Tab-separated table of C-alpha atoms in Angstrom:
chain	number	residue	atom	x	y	z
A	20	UNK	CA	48.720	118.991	99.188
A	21	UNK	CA	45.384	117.031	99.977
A	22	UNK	CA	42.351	117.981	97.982
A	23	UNK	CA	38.661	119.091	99.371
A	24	UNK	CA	35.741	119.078	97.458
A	25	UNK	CA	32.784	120.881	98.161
A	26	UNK	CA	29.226	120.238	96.218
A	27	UNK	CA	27.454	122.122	94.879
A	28	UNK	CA	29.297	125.327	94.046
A	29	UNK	CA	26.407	127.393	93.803
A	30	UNK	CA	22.764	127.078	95.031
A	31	UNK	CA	19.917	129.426	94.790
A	32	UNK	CA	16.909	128.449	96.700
A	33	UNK	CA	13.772	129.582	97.636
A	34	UNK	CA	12.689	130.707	101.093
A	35	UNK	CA	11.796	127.842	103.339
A	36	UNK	CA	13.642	125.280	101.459
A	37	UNK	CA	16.609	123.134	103.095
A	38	UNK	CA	19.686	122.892	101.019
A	39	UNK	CA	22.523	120.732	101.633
A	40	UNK	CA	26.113	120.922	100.967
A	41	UNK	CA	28.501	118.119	100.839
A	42	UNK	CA	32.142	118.214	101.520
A	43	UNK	CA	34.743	115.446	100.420
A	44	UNK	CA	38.181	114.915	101.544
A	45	UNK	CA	39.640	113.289	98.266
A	46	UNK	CA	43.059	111.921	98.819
A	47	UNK	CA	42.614	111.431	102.588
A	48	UNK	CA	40.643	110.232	105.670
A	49	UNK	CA	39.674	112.626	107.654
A	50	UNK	CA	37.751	112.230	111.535
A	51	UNK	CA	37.409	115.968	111.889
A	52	UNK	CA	36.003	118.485	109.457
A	53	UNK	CA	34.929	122.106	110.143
A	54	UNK	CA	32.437	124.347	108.573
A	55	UNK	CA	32.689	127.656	108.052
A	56	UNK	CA	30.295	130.696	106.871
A	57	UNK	CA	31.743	134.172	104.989
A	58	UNK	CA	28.989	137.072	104.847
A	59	UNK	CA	30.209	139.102	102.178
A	60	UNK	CA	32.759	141.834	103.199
A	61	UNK	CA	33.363	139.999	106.363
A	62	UNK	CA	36.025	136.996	107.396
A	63	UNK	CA	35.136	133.373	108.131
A	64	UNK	CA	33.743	132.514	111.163
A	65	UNK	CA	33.475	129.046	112.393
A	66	UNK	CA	30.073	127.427	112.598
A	67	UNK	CA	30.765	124.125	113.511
A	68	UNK	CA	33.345	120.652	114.253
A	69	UNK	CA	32.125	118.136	112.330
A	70	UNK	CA	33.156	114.758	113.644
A	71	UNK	CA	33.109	111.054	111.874
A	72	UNK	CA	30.697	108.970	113.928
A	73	UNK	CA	29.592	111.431	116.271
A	74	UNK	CA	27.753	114.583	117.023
A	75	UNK	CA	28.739	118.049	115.451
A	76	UNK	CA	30.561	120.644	117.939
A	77	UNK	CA	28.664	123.865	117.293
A	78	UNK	CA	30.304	127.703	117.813
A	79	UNK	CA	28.327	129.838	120.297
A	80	UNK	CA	25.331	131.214	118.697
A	81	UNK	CA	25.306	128.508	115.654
A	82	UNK	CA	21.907	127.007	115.775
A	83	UNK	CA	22.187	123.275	116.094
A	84	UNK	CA	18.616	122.502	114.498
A	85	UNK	CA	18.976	124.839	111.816
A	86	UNK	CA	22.380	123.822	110.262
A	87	UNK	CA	22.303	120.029	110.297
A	88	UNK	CA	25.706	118.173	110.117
A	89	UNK	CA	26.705	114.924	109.281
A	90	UNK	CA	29.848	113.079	109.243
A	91	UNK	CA	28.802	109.813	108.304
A	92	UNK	CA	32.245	108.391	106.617
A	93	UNK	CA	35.840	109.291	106.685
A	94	UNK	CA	36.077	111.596	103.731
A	95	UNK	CA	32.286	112.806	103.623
A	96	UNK	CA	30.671	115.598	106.041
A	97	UNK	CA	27.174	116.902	104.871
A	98	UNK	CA	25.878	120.727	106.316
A	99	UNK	CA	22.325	120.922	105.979
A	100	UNK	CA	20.994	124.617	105.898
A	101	UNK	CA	17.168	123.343	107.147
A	102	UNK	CA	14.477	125.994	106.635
A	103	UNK	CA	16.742	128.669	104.801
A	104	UNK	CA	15.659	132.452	104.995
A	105	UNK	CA	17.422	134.933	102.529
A	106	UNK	CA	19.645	136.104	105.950
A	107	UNK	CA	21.057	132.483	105.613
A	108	UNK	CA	22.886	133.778	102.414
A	109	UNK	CA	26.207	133.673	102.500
A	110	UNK	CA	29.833	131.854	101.566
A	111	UNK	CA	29.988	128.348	103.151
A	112	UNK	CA	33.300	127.192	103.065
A	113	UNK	CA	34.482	123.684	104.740
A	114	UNK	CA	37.847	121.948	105.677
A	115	UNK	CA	39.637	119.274	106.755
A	116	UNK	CA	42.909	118.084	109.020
A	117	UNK	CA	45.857	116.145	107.683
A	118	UNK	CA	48.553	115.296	109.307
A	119	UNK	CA	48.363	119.001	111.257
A	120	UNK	CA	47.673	120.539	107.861
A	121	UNK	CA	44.107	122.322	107.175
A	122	UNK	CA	42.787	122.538	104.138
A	123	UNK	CA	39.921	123.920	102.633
A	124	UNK	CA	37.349	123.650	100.427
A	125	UNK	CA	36.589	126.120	97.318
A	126	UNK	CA	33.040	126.959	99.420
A	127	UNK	CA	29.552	127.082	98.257
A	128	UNK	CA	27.596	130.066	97.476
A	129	UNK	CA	24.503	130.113	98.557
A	130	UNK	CA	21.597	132.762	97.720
A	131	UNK	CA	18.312	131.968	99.606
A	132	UNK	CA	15.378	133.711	97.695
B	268	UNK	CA	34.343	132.896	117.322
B	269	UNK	CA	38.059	134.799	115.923
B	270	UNK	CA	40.833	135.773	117.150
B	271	UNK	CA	41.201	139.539	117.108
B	272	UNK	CA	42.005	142.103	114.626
B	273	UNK	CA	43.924	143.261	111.279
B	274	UNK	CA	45.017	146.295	110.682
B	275	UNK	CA	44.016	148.118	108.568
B	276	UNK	CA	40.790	146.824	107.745
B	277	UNK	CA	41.569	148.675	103.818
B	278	UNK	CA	44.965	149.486	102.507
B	279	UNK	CA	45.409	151.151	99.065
B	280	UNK	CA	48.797	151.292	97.203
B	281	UNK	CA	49.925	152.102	93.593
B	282	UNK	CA	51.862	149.155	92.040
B	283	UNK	CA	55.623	148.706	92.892
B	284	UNK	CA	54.493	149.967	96.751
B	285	UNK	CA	55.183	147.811	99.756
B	286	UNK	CA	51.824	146.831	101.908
B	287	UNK	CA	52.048	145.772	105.662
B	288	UNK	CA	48.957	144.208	106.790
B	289	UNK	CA	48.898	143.342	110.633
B	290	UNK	CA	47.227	140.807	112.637
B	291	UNK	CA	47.216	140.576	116.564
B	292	UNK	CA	45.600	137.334	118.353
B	293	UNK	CA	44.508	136.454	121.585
B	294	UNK	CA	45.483	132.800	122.740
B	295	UNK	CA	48.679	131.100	122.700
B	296	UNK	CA	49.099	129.288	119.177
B	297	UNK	CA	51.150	126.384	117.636
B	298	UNK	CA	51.385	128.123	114.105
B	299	UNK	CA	50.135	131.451	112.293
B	300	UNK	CA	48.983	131.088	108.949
B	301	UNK	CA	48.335	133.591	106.249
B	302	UNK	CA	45.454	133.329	103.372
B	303	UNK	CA	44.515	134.997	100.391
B	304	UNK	CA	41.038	135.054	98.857
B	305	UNK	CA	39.814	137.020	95.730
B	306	UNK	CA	36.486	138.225	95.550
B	307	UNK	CA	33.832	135.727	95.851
B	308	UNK	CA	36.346	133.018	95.573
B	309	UNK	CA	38.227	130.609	97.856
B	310	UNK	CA	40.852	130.652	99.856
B	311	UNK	CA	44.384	130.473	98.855
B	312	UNK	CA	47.461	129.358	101.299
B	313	UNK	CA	50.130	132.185	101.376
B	314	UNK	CA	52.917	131.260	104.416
B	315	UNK	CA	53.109	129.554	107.837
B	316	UNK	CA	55.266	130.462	110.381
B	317	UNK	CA	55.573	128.517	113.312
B	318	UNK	CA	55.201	129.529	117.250
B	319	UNK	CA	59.043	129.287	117.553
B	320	UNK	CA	59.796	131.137	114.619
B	321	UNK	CA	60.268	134.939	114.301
B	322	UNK	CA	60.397	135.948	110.238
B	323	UNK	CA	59.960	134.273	107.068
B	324	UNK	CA	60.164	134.814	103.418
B	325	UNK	CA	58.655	133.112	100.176
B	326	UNK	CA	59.026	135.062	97.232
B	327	UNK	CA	57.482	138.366	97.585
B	328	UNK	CA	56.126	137.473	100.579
B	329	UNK	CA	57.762	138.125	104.558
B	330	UNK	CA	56.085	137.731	107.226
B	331	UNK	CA	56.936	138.236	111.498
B	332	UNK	CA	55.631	136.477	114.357
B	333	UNK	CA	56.148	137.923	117.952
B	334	UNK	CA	54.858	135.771	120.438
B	335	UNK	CA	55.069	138.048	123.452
B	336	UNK	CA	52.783	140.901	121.753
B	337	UNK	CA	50.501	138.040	120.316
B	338	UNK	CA	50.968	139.518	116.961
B	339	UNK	CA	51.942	138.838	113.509
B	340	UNK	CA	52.878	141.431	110.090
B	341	UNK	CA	52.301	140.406	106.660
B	342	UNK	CA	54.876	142.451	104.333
B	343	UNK	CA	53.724	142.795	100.353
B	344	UNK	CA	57.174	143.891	98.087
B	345	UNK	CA	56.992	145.611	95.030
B	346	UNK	CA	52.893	144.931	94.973
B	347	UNK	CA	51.156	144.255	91.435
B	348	UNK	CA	47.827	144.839	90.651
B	349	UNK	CA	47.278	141.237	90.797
B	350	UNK	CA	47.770	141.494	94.873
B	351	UNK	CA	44.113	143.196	94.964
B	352	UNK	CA	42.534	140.862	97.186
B	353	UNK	CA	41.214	140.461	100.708
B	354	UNK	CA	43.772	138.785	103.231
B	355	UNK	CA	43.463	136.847	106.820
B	356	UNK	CA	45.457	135.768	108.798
B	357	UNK	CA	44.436	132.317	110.756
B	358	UNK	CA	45.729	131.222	113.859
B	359	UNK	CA	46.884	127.304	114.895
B	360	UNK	CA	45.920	126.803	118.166
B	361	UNK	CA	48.098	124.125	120.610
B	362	UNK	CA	44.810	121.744	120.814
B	363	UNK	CA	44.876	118.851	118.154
B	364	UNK	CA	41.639	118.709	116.111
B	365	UNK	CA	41.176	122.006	116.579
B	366	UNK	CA	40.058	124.560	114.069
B	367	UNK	CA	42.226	127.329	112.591
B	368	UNK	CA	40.543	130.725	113.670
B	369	UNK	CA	40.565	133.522	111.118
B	370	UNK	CA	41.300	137.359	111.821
B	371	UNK	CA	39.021	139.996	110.463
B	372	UNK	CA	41.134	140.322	107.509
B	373	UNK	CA	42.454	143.313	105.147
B	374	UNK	CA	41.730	144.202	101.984
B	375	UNK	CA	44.083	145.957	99.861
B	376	UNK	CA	43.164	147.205	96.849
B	377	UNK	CA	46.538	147.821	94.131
B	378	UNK	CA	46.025	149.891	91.180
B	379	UNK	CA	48.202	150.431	88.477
């Protein structure tokens, strides 16, 4: 099946700090991408519609200003965590469409200090 | 936003058990999809079975749709300790471009 990347695998920051996280689509072209977050013990809830060329789709309650996304190719979407605070911790996992198929990323871990 | 729930949230077994994990969903659907993630890790791709389909099998691994009660059943055979993980269930929706939405999941725990 297709292949998505996601970079860096682990982060630790500091409070304050912006951290971003890039996700690849490797094999194919994709327009949409979603992002996803994972608190620990909980499932994945969907943050966000990233789209190529065009403004991010955000989930009720997902702060626009805060998590930054950008979709600026076909096979590149970039979440930006701006200003991170330790309750931004958690499992960031993204994905993409192909041909009706969704696949996802391996996530990214972050810890915000 | 998700779907609705799993039942049950925790399921133990000893090895060589069956587990049933259930998952009920809200909106009408194109496909269900089952997942698989370890602890801390990613997610791993288990089954789909599509809106017009009513049981499948791969390996191990069964699982029943039933449109009318919005609801789904994963079914675990003969479970190994490797099985210990958390599992979701995801659900296709009709729109294109549209993201899959994830259930609360269940984790089941196998000992040996």
């Amino acid at each position: 099946g297709a292949v998505v990347s996601q970079h860096p695998s682990r982060v630790i920051c500091k409070s304050g700090t912006s951290v971003k996280i890039e996700c690849r689509s490797l094999d194919f072209q994709a327009t949409t991408m979603f992002w996803y977050r994972q608190f620990p013990k909980q499932s994945l809830m969907l943050m966000a519609t990233s789209n190529e060329g065009s403004k991010a789709t955000y989930e009720q309650g997902v702060e626009k200003d805060k998590f930054l996304i950008n979709h600026a190719s076909l096979t590149l979407s970039t979440l930006t965590v701006t200003s991170a605070h330790p309750e931004d911790s958690s499992f960031y996992i993204c994905s993409a469409r192909d041909r009706g198929w969704q696949f996802f990323g391996p996530g990214t871990r972050l810890t915000v200090l | 936003s998700q779907q609705g729930e799993e039942d049950p949230q925790a399921l133990s077994i000893q090895e060589g058990e069956n587990a049933t994990m259930n998952c009920s969903y809200k909106t009408s659907i194109n496909n269900l999809q089952w997942y698989r993630q370890n602890s801390g890790r990613g997610l791993v791709h288990l089954i789909l079975i599509r809106s017009n389909e009513r049981e499948k099998h791969s390996g191990r691994l069964r699982v029943t749709l039933d449109t009318s009660k919005k609801s789904s059943s994963l079914l675990i055979t003969a479970s190994r300790a490797a099985d210990t993980a958390s599992y979701f269930c995801a659900t296709d929706p009709n729109q294109a471009g549209t993201a899959l939405i994830f259930g609360k999941g269940t984790t089941l725990s196998v000992s040996s």
